């Protein structure tokens, strides 16, 4: 991975910076959802299984602060809030696709290993 010690340290620092922005159980899932289409808060709450409203609100604020998503208040009755991915946030789509592909392969491997053990 690293050609020399300085290059290795730079890459590790960049990985740490990335993980600081994307850390937590929910952020990558939220980004992945918004890469496909913008959503209202209530839609995101339904789409991201298992997240509470309070946690979703916190994660959305962090993502907005890091300029990965954009929040728009829609003047409707009742007022609704719409979230969409920014161009900068959309640069993570390839990463979310790779993570999803790896997750599918990993689940298949673990499931296959589990079947072997239980037989």
mmCIF file of N, CA and C in Angstrom:
data_model
loop_
_atom_site.group_PDB
_atom_site.id
_atom_site.type_symbol
_atom_site.label_atom_id
_atom_site.label_comp_id
_atom_site.label_asym_id
_atom_site.label_seq_id
_atom_site.Cartn_x
_atom_site.Cartn_y
_atom_site.Cartn_z
ATOM 1 N N UNK A 1 0.824 -1.198 0.000
ATOM 2 C CA UNK A 1 0.000 0.000 0.000
ATOM 3 C C UNK A 1 0.862 1.253 0.000
ATOM 4 N N UNK A 2 1.879 1.298 0.842
ATOM 5 C CA UNK A 2 2.695 2.505 0.984
ATOM 6 C C UNK A 2 4.077 2.270 0.397
ATOM 7 N N UNK A 3 4.510 3.202 -0.441
ATOM 8 C CA UNK A 3 5.811 3.066 -1.083
ATOM 9 C C UNK A 3 6.938 3.426 -0.133
ATOM 10 N N UNK A 4 6.734 4.419 0.681
ATOM 11 C CA UNK A 4 7.746 4.796 1.662
ATOM 12 C C UNK A 4 7.051 5.264 2.932
ATOM 13 N N UNK A 5 7.842 5.475 3.973
ATOM 14 C CA UNK A 5 7.260 5.799 5.277
ATOM 15 C C UNK A 5 6.455 7.095 5.249
ATOM 16 N N UNK A 6 6.951 8.146 4.579
ATOM 17 C CA UNK A 6 6.240 9.421 4.514
ATOM 18 C C UNK A 6 4.916 9.258 3.768
ATOM 19 N N UNK A 7 4.952 8.574 2.644
ATOM 20 C CA UNK A 7 3.743 8.330 1.867
ATOM 21 C C UNK A 7 2.738 7.524 2.691
ATOM 22 N N UNK A 8 3.237 6.550 3.428
ATOM 23 C CA UNK A 8 2.377 5.719 4.269
ATOM 24 C C UNK A 8 1.701 6.569 5.347
ATOM 25 N N UNK A 9 2.452 7.432 5.991
ATOM 26 C CA UNK A 9 1.885 8.295 7.035
ATOM 27 C C UNK A 9 0.822 9.223 6.463
ATOM 28 N N UNK A 10 1.063 9.761 5.267
ATOM 29 C CA UNK A 10 0.080 10.639 4.628
ATOM 30 C C UNK A 10 -1.210 9.881 4.324
ATOM 31 N N UNK A 11 -1.079 8.666 3.825
ATOM 32 C CA UNK A 11 -2.267 7.866 3.508
ATOM 33 C C UNK A 11 -3.031 7.501 4.772
ATOM 34 N N UNK A 12 -2.308 7.133 5.808
ATOM 35 C CA UNK A 12 -2.972 6.787 7.067
ATOM 36 C C UNK A 12 -3.681 8.008 7.645
ATOM 37 N N UNK A 13 -3.051 9.178 7.576
ATOM 38 C CA UNK A 13 -3.692 10.411 8.050
ATOM 39 C C UNK A 13 -4.957 10.695 7.238
ATOM 40 N N UNK A 14 -4.882 10.500 5.925
ATOM 41 C CA UNK A 14 -6.056 10.721 5.069
ATOM 42 C C UNK A 14 -7.173 9.736 5.412
ATOM 43 N N UNK A 15 -6.814 8.495 5.709
ATOM 44 C CA UNK A 15 -7.816 7.504 6.114
ATOM 45 C C UNK A 15 -8.455 7.911 7.433
ATOM 46 N N UNK A 16 -7.651 8.371 8.382
ATOM 47 C CA UNK A 16 -8.193 8.838 9.666
ATOM 48 C C UNK A 16 -9.147 10.012 9.458
ATOM 49 N N UNK A 17 -8.758 10.961 8.599
ATOM 50 C CA UNK A 17 -9.625 12.110 8.318
ATOM 51 C C UNK A 17 -10.959 11.648 7.724
ATOM 52 N N UNK A 18 -10.887 10.710 6.792
ATOM 53 C CA UNK A 18 -12.101 10.185 6.168
ATOM 54 C C UNK A 18 -12.980 9.485 7.191
ATOM 55 N N UNK A 19 -12.364 8.662 8.025
ATOM 56 C CA UNK A 19 -13.127 7.926 9.037
ATOM 57 C C UNK A 19 -13.743 8.875 10.062
ATOM 58 N N UNK A 20 -13.067 9.977 10.370
ATOM 59 C CA UNK A 20 -13.654 10.966 11.285
ATOM 60 C C UNK A 20 -14.949 11.532 10.713
ATOM 61 N N UNK A 21 -14.969 11.792 9.416
ATOM 62 C CA UNK A 21 -16.159 12.357 8.771
ATOM 63 C C UNK A 21 -17.263 11.309 8.629
ATOM 64 N N UNK A 22 -16.888 10.073 8.326
ATOM 65 C CA UNK A 22 -17.874 9.026 8.035
ATOM 66 C C UNK A 22 -18.127 8.074 9.201
ATOM 67 N N UNK A 23 -17.534 8.364 10.357
ATOM 68 C CA UNK A 23 -17.643 7.438 11.487
ATOM 69 C C UNK A 23 -19.077 7.311 11.978
ATOM 70 N N UNK A 24 -19.322 6.228 12.645
ATOM 71 C CA UNK A 24 -20.645 5.970 13.182
ATOM 72 C C UNK A 24 -21.364 4.920 12.366
ATOM 73 N N UNK A 25 -22.426 4.448 12.931
ATOM 74 C CA UNK A 25 -23.174 3.344 12.334
ATOM 75 C C UNK A 25 -24.026 3.772 11.141
ATOM 76 N N UNK A 26 -24.371 5.058 11.052
ATOM 77 C CA UNK A 26 -25.430 5.475 10.134
ATOM 78 C C UNK A 26 -25.007 6.354 8.963
ATOM 79 N N UNK A 27 -23.910 7.073 9.065
ATOM 80 C CA UNK A 27 -23.587 8.101 8.067
ATOM 81 C C UNK A 27 -23.457 7.557 6.649
ATOM 82 N N UNK A 28 -22.764 6.449 6.493
ATOM 83 C CA UNK A 28 -22.576 5.907 5.144
ATOM 84 C C UNK A 28 -23.923 5.472 4.557
ATOM 85 N N UNK A 29 -24.791 4.906 5.384
ATOM 86 C CA UNK A 29 -26.126 4.510 4.907
ATOM 87 C C UNK A 29 -26.937 5.727 4.471
ATOM 88 N N UNK A 30 -26.864 6.799 5.238
ATOM 89 C CA UNK A 30 -27.587 8.031 4.896
ATOM 90 C C UNK A 30 -27.064 8.597 3.579
ATOM 91 N N UNK A 31 -25.744 8.655 3.446
ATOM 92 C CA UNK A 31 -25.139 9.161 2.211
ATOM 93 C C UNK A 31 -25.561 8.298 1.026
ATOM 94 N N UNK A 32 -25.519 6.977 1.209
ATOM 95 C CA UNK A 32 -25.905 6.068 0.119
ATOM 96 C C UNK A 32 -27.346 6.318 -0.314
ATOM 97 N N UNK A 33 -28.249 6.501 0.643
ATOM 98 C CA UNK A 33 -29.656 6.791 0.303
ATOM 99 C C UNK A 33 -29.770 8.083 -0.495
ATOM 100 N N UNK A 34 -29.094 9.121 -0.025
ATOM 101 C CA UNK A 34 -29.220 10.430 -0.655
ATOM 102 C C UNK A 34 -28.480 10.518 -1.986
ATOM 103 N N UNK A 35 -27.564 9.588 -2.255
ATOM 104 C CA UNK A 35 -26.897 9.559 -3.564
ATOM 105 C C UNK A 35 -27.888 9.217 -4.671
ATOM 106 N N UNK A 36 -28.953 8.511 -4.326
ATOM 107 C CA UNK A 36 -29.935 8.100 -5.328
ATOM 108 C C UNK A 36 -31.045 9.117 -5.508
ATOM 109 N N UNK A 37 -31.460 9.750 -4.408
ATOM 110 C CA UNK A 37 -32.493 10.786 -4.519
ATOM 111 C C UNK A 37 -32.558 11.568 -3.218
ATOM 112 N N UNK A 38 -32.984 12.823 -3.344
ATOM 113 C CA UNK A 38 -33.213 13.622 -2.155
ATOM 114 C C UNK A 38 -34.423 13.091 -1.403
ATOM 115 N N UNK A 39 -34.447 13.330 -0.100
ATOM 116 C CA UNK A 39 -35.544 12.808 0.717
ATOM 117 C C UNK A 39 -35.890 13.771 1.835
ATOM 118 N N UNK A 40 -37.153 13.685 2.253
ATOM 119 C CA UNK A 40 -37.572 14.399 3.454
ATOM 120 C C UNK A 40 -37.072 13.620 4.667
ATOM 121 N N UNK A 41 -37.050 14.302 5.813
ATOM 122 C CA UNK A 41 -36.593 13.680 7.056
ATOM 123 C C UNK A 41 -37.362 12.390 7.324
ATOM 124 N N UNK A 42 -38.675 12.443 7.204
ATOM 125 C CA UNK A 42 -39.503 11.267 7.506
ATOM 126 C C UNK A 42 -39.211 10.106 6.554
ATOM 127 N N UNK A 43 -38.887 10.409 5.302
ATOM 128 C CA UNK A 43 -38.544 9.353 4.345
ATOM 129 C C UNK A 43 -37.223 8.690 4.722
ATOM 130 N N UNK A 44 -36.256 9.513 5.112
ATOM 131 C CA UNK A 44 -34.970 8.967 5.550
ATOM 132 C C UNK A 44 -35.139 8.097 6.786
ATOM 133 N N UNK A 45 -35.986 8.536 7.685
ATOM 134 C CA UNK A 45 -36.236 7.784 8.918
ATOM 135 C C UNK A 45 -36.788 6.391 8.593
ATOM 136 N N UNK A 46 -37.634 6.306 7.587
ATOM 137 C CA UNK A 46 -38.168 5.002 7.165
ATOM 138 C C UNK A 46 -37.130 4.185 6.398
ATOM 139 N N UNK A 47 -36.343 4.859 5.584
ATOM 140 C CA UNK A 47 -35.390 4.172 4.703
ATOM 141 C C UNK A 47 -34.201 3.575 5.464
ATOM 142 N N UNK A 48 -33.692 4.302 6.438
ATOM 143 C CA UNK A 48 -32.525 3.842 7.205
ATOM 144 C C UNK A 48 -33.043 3.047 8.403
ATOM 145 N N UNK A 49 -33.145 1.750 8.230
ATOM 146 C CA UNK A 49 -33.758 0.888 9.242
ATOM 147 C C UNK A 49 -32.984 0.906 10.553
ATOM 148 N N UNK A 50 -33.732 1.110 11.644
ATOM 149 C CA UNK A 50 -33.151 1.019 12.975
ATOM 150 C C UNK A 50 -32.684 2.326 13.582
ATOM 151 N N UNK A 51 -32.617 3.392 12.803
ATOM 152 C CA UNK A 51 -32.140 4.671 13.334
ATOM 153 C C UNK A 51 -33.296 5.399 14.015
ATOM 154 N N UNK A 52 -32.995 6.068 15.119
ATOM 155 C CA UNK A 52 -34.015 6.866 15.802
ATOM 156 C C UNK A 52 -34.055 8.258 15.183
ATOM 157 N N UNK A 53 -35.133 8.971 15.407
ATOM 158 C CA UNK A 53 -35.254 10.329 14.894
ATOM 159 C C UNK A 53 -34.179 11.243 15.449
ATOM 160 N N UNK A 54 -33.886 11.081 16.714
ATOM 161 C CA UNK A 54 -32.860 11.910 17.361
ATOM 162 C C UNK A 54 -31.480 11.659 16.748
ATOM 163 N N UNK A 55 -31.149 10.380 16.529
ATOM 164 C CA UNK A 55 -29.851 10.039 15.940
ATOM 165 C C UNK A 55 -29.780 10.500 14.489
ATOM 166 N N UNK A 56 -30.866 10.342 13.738
ATOM 167 C CA UNK A 56 -30.888 10.799 12.352
ATOM 168 C C UNK A 56 -30.641 12.298 12.294
ATOM 169 N N UNK A 57 -31.285 13.041 13.161
ATOM 170 C CA UNK A 57 -31.107 14.489 13.209
ATOM 171 C C UNK A 57 -29.646 14.849 13.478
ATOM 172 N N UNK A 58 -29.028 14.165 14.415
ATOM 173 C CA UNK A 58 -27.622 14.424 14.764
ATOM 174 C C UNK A 58 -26.701 14.103 13.583
ATOM 175 N N UNK A 59 -26.934 12.958 12.949
ATOM 176 C CA UNK A 59 -26.089 12.552 11.827
ATOM 177 C C UNK A 59 -26.249 13.507 10.638
ATOM 178 N N UNK A 60 -27.476 13.939 10.377
ATOM 179 C CA UNK A 60 -27.715 14.885 9.286
ATOM 180 C C UNK A 60 -27.006 16.212 9.539
ATOM 181 N N UNK A 61 -27.009 16.676 10.779
ATOM 182 C CA UNK A 61 -26.296 17.920 11.114
ATOM 183 C C UNK A 61 -24.805 17.771 10.850
ATOM 184 N N UNK A 62 -24.224 16.635 11.240
ATOM 185 C CA UNK A 62 -22.797 16.396 10.990
ATOM 186 C C UNK A 62 -22.495 16.364 9.492
ATOM 187 N N UNK A 63 -23.335 15.675 8.741
ATOM 188 C CA UNK A 63 -23.117 15.584 7.296
ATOM 189 C C UNK A 63 -23.266 16.945 6.621
ATOM 190 N N UNK A 64 -24.205 17.742 7.101
ATOM 191 C CA UNK A 64 -24.386 19.092 6.558
ATOM 192 C C UNK A 64 -23.181 19.965 6.905
ATOM 193 N N UNK A 65 -22.690 19.852 8.129
ATOM 194 C CA UNK A 65 -21.526 20.625 8.561
ATOM 195 C C UNK A 65 -20.304 20.301 7.693
ATOM 196 N N UNK A 66 -20.195 19.049 7.264
ATOM 197 C CA UNK A 66 -19.076 18.632 6.427
ATOM 198 C C UNK A 66 -19.344 18.819 4.938
ATOM 199 N N UNK A 67 -20.439 19.513 4.616
ATOM 200 C CA UNK A 67 -20.793 19.884 3.244
ATOM 201 C C UNK A 67 -21.063 18.679 2.335
ATOM 202 N N UNK A 68 -21.517 17.580 2.941
ATOM 203 C CA UNK A 68 -21.834 16.388 2.163
ATOM 204 C C UNK A 68 -23.297 16.360 1.747
ATOM 205 N N UNK A 69 -24.149 17.020 2.524
ATOM 206 C CA UNK A 69 -25.570 17.114 2.193
ATOM 207 C C UNK A 69 -26.028 18.555 2.344
ATOM 208 N N UNK A 70 -27.175 18.838 1.743
ATOM 209 C CA UNK A 70 -27.774 20.172 1.822
ATOM 210 C C UNK A 70 -29.178 20.030 2.400
ATOM 211 N N UNK A 71 -29.496 20.907 3.317
ATOM 212 C CA UNK A 71 -30.798 20.892 3.998
ATOM 213 C C UNK A 71 -31.631 22.063 3.490
ATOM 214 N N UNK A 72 -32.875 21.779 3.092
ATOM 215 C CA UNK A 72 -33.779 22.824 2.620
ATOM 216 C C UNK A 72 -35.093 22.720 3.378
ATOM 217 N N UNK A 73 -35.513 23.839 3.971
ATOM 218 C CA UNK A 73 -36.806 23.880 4.650
ATOM 219 C C UNK A 73 -37.849 24.250 3.608
ATOM 220 N N UNK A 74 -38.856 23.394 3.462
ATOM 221 C CA UNK A 74 -39.909 23.597 2.470
ATOM 222 C C UNK A 74 -41.104 24.223 3.176
ATOM 223 N N UNK A 75 -41.582 25.344 2.630
ATOM 224 C CA UNK A 75 -42.678 26.094 3.250
ATOM 225 C C UNK A 75 -44.017 25.435 2.929
ATOM 226 N N UNK A 76 -44.282 24.347 3.616
ATOM 227 C CA UNK A 76 -45.554 23.640 3.473
ATOM 228 C C UNK A 76 -46.213 23.587 4.843
ATOM 229 N N UNK A 77 -47.426 23.100 4.887
ATOM 230 C CA UNK A 77 -48.088 22.926 6.180
ATOM 231 C C UNK A 77 -48.353 21.451 6.368
ATOM 232 N N UNK A 78 -47.776 20.797 7.334
ATOM 233 C CA UNK A 78 -46.724 21.321 8.213
ATOM 234 C C UNK A 78 -45.414 21.497 7.444
ATOM 235 N N UNK A 79 -44.523 22.282 8.018
ATOM 236 C CA UNK A 79 -43.219 22.536 7.401
ATOM 237 C C UNK A 79 -42.484 21.205 7.256
ATOM 238 N N UNK A 80 -41.855 21.002 6.108
ATOM 239 C CA UNK A 80 -41.052 19.790 5.933
ATOM 240 C C UNK A 80 -39.621 20.184 5.588
ATOM 241 N N UNK A 81 -38.716 19.285 5.876
ATOM 242 C CA UNK A 81 -37.298 19.521 5.613
ATOM 243 C C UNK A 81 -36.841 18.485 4.596
ATOM 244 N N UNK A 82 -36.163 18.960 3.567
ATOM 245 C CA UNK A 82 -35.719 18.117 2.464
ATOM 246 C C UNK A 82 -34.194 18.079 2.465
ATOM 247 N N UNK A 83 -33.638 16.892 2.294
ATOM 248 C CA UNK A 83 -32.183 16.721 2.265
ATOM 249 C C UNK A 83 -31.773 16.160 0.917
ATOM 250 N N UNK A 84 -30.666 16.670 0.400
ATOM 251 C CA UNK A 84 -30.123 16.121 -0.841
ATOM 252 C C UNK A 84 -28.606 16.127 -0.752
ATOM 253 N N UNK A 85 -28.012 15.269 -1.538
ATOM 254 C CA UNK A 85 -26.557 15.158 -1.559
ATOM 255 C C UNK A 85 -25.984 16.361 -2.304
ATOM 256 N N UNK A 86 -24.852 16.861 -1.861
ATOM 257 C CA UNK A 86 -24.161 17.926 -2.589
ATOM 258 C C UNK A 86 -23.265 17.279 -3.647
ATOM 259 N N UNK A 87 -22.724 18.093 -4.533
ATOM 260 C CA UNK A 87 -21.769 17.562 -5.512
ATOM 261 C C UNK A 87 -20.582 16.932 -4.790
ATOM 262 N N UNK A 88 -20.148 17.590 -3.721
ATOM 263 C CA UNK A 88 -19.030 17.075 -2.928
ATOM 264 C C UNK A 88 -19.404 15.739 -2.291
ATOM 265 N N UNK A 89 -20.594 15.646 -1.741
ATOM 266 C CA UNK A 89 -21.061 14.400 -1.143
ATOM 267 C C UNK A 89 -21.216 13.292 -2.174
ATOM 268 N N UNK A 90 -21.629 13.663 -3.386
ATOM 269 C CA UNK A 90 -21.803 12.674 -4.456
ATOM 270 C C UNK A 90 -20.478 12.026 -4.836
ATOM 271 N N UNK A 91 -19.367 12.678 -4.496
ATOM 272 C CA UNK A 91 -18.059 12.072 -4.775
ATOM 273 C C UNK A 91 -17.848 10.802 -3.950
ATOM 274 N N UNK A 92 -18.700 10.565 -2.963
ATOM 275 C CA UNK A 92 -18.608 9.353 -2.139
ATOM 276 C C UNK A 92 -19.438 8.190 -2.696
ATOM 277 N N UNK A 93 -20.181 8.409 -3.769
ATOM 278 C CA UNK A 93 -21.039 7.347 -4.314
ATOM 279 C C UNK A 93 -20.238 6.112 -4.687
ATOM 280 N N UNK A 94 -19.111 6.306 -5.342
ATOM 281 C CA UNK A 94 -18.279 5.165 -5.728
ATOM 282 C C UNK A 94 -17.841 4.376 -4.488
ATOM 283 N N UNK A 95 -17.497 5.090 -3.427
ATOM 284 C CA UNK A 95 -17.104 4.430 -2.179
ATOM 285 C C UNK A 95 -18.263 3.630 -1.592
ATOM 286 N N UNK A 96 -19.468 4.206 -1.577
ATOM 287 C CA UNK A 96 -20.616 3.479 -1.023
ATOM 288 C C UNK A 96 -20.941 2.253 -1.877
ATOM 289 N N UNK A 97 -20.754 2.357 -3.193
ATOM 290 C CA UNK A 97 -20.987 1.206 -4.068
ATOM 291 C C UNK A 97 -19.998 0.078 -3.763
ATOM 292 N N UNK A 98 -18.732 0.435 -3.575
ATOM 293 C CA UNK A 98 -17.700 -0.565 -3.267
ATOM 294 C C UNK A 98 -17.970 -1.208 -1.909
ATOM 295 N N UNK A 99 -18.360 -0.406 -0.923
ATOM 296 C CA UNK A 99 -18.680 -0.946 0.402
ATOM 297 C C UNK A 99 -19.861 -1.910 0.302
ATOM 298 N N UNK A 100 -20.880 -1.541 -0.468
ATOM 299 C CA UNK A 100 -22.050 -2.410 -0.632
ATOM 300 C C UNK A 100 -21.663 -3.731 -1.301
ATOM 301 N N UNK A 101 -20.846 -3.663 -2.345
ATOM 302 C CA UNK A 101 -20.401 -4.883 -3.027
ATOM 303 C C UNK A 101 -19.620 -5.780 -2.074
ATOM 304 N N UNK A 102 -18.724 -5.188 -1.290
ATOM 305 C CA UNK A 102 -17.951 -5.962 -0.327
ATOM 306 C C UNK A 102 -18.877 -6.594 0.707
ATOM 307 N N UNK A 103 -19.860 -5.841 1.175
ATOM 308 C CA UNK A 103 -20.799 -6.357 2.166
ATOM 309 C C UNK A 103 -21.596 -7.544 1.652
ATOM 310 N N UNK A 104 -21.995 -7.499 0.390
ATOM 311 C CA UNK A 104 -22.730 -8.614 -0.217
ATOM 312 C C UNK A 104 -21.848 -9.864 -0.257
ATOM 313 N N UNK A 105 -20.599 -9.693 -0.696
ATOM 314 C CA UNK A 105 -19.668 -10.824 -0.762
ATOM 315 C C UNK A 105 -19.366 -11.362 0.635
ATOM 316 N N UNK A 106 -19.176 -10.473 1.578
ATOM 317 C CA UNK A 106 -18.857 -10.885 2.948
ATOM 318 C C UNK A 106 -20.014 -11.667 3.565
ATOM 319 N N UNK A 107 -21.221 -11.174 3.392
ATOM 320 C CA UNK A 107 -22.397 -11.876 3.934
ATOM 321 C C UNK A 107 -22.508 -13.276 3.323
ATOM 322 N N UNK A 108 -22.266 -13.374 2.012
ATOM 323 C CA UNK A 108 -22.334 -14.679 1.345
ATOM 324 C C UNK A 108 -21.268 -15.624 1.896
ATOM 325 N N UNK A 109 -20.060 -15.114 2.102
ATOM 326 C CA UNK A 109 -18.977 -15.940 2.622
ATOM 327 C C UNK A 109 -19.292 -16.427 4.037
ATOM 328 N N UNK A 110 -19.745 -15.530 4.893
ATOM 329 C CA UNK A 110 -20.066 -15.884 6.275
ATOM 330 C C UNK A 110 -21.227 -16.873 6.310
ATOM 331 N N UNK A 111 -22.228 -16.641 5.491
ATOM 332 C CA UNK A 111 -23.380 -17.545 5.432
ATOM 333 C C UNK A 111 -22.942 -18.932 4.980
ATOM 334 N N UNK A 112 -22.080 -18.977 3.983
ATOM 335 C CA UNK A 112 -21.576 -20.262 3.484
ATOM 336 C C UNK A 112 -20.770 -20.979 4.564
ATOM 337 N N UNK A 113 -19.908 -20.244 5.264
ATOM 338 C CA UNK A 113 -19.129 -20.843 6.357
ATOM 339 C C UNK A 113 -20.043 -21.357 7.460
ATOM 340 N N UNK A 114 -21.090 -20.613 7.763
ATOM 341 C CA UNK A 114 -22.029 -21.017 8.808
ATOM 342 C C UNK A 114 -22.741 -22.312 8.416
ATOM 343 N N UNK A 115 -23.100 -22.411 7.144
ATOM 344 C CA UNK A 115 -23.764 -23.630 6.660
ATOM 345 C C UNK A 115 -22.848 -24.846 6.814
ATOM 346 N N UNK A 116 -21.560 -24.666 6.525
ATOM 347 C CA UNK A 116 -20.596 -25.767 6.649
ATOM 348 C C UNK A 116 -20.469 -26.222 8.100
ATOM 349 N N UNK A 117 -20.461 -25.283 9.020
ATOM 350 C CA UNK A 117 -20.301 -25.593 10.438
ATOM 351 C C UNK A 117 -21.530 -26.303 10.985
ATOM 352 N N UNK A 118 -22.706 -25.926 10.527
ATOM 353 C CA UNK A 118 -23.940 -26.501 11.069
ATOM 354 C C UNK A 118 -24.315 -27.838 10.433
ATOM 355 N N UNK A 119 -23.621 -28.232 9.370
ATOM 356 C CA UNK A 119 -23.940 -29.522 8.731
ATOM 357 C C UNK A 119 -23.286 -30.673 9.408
#
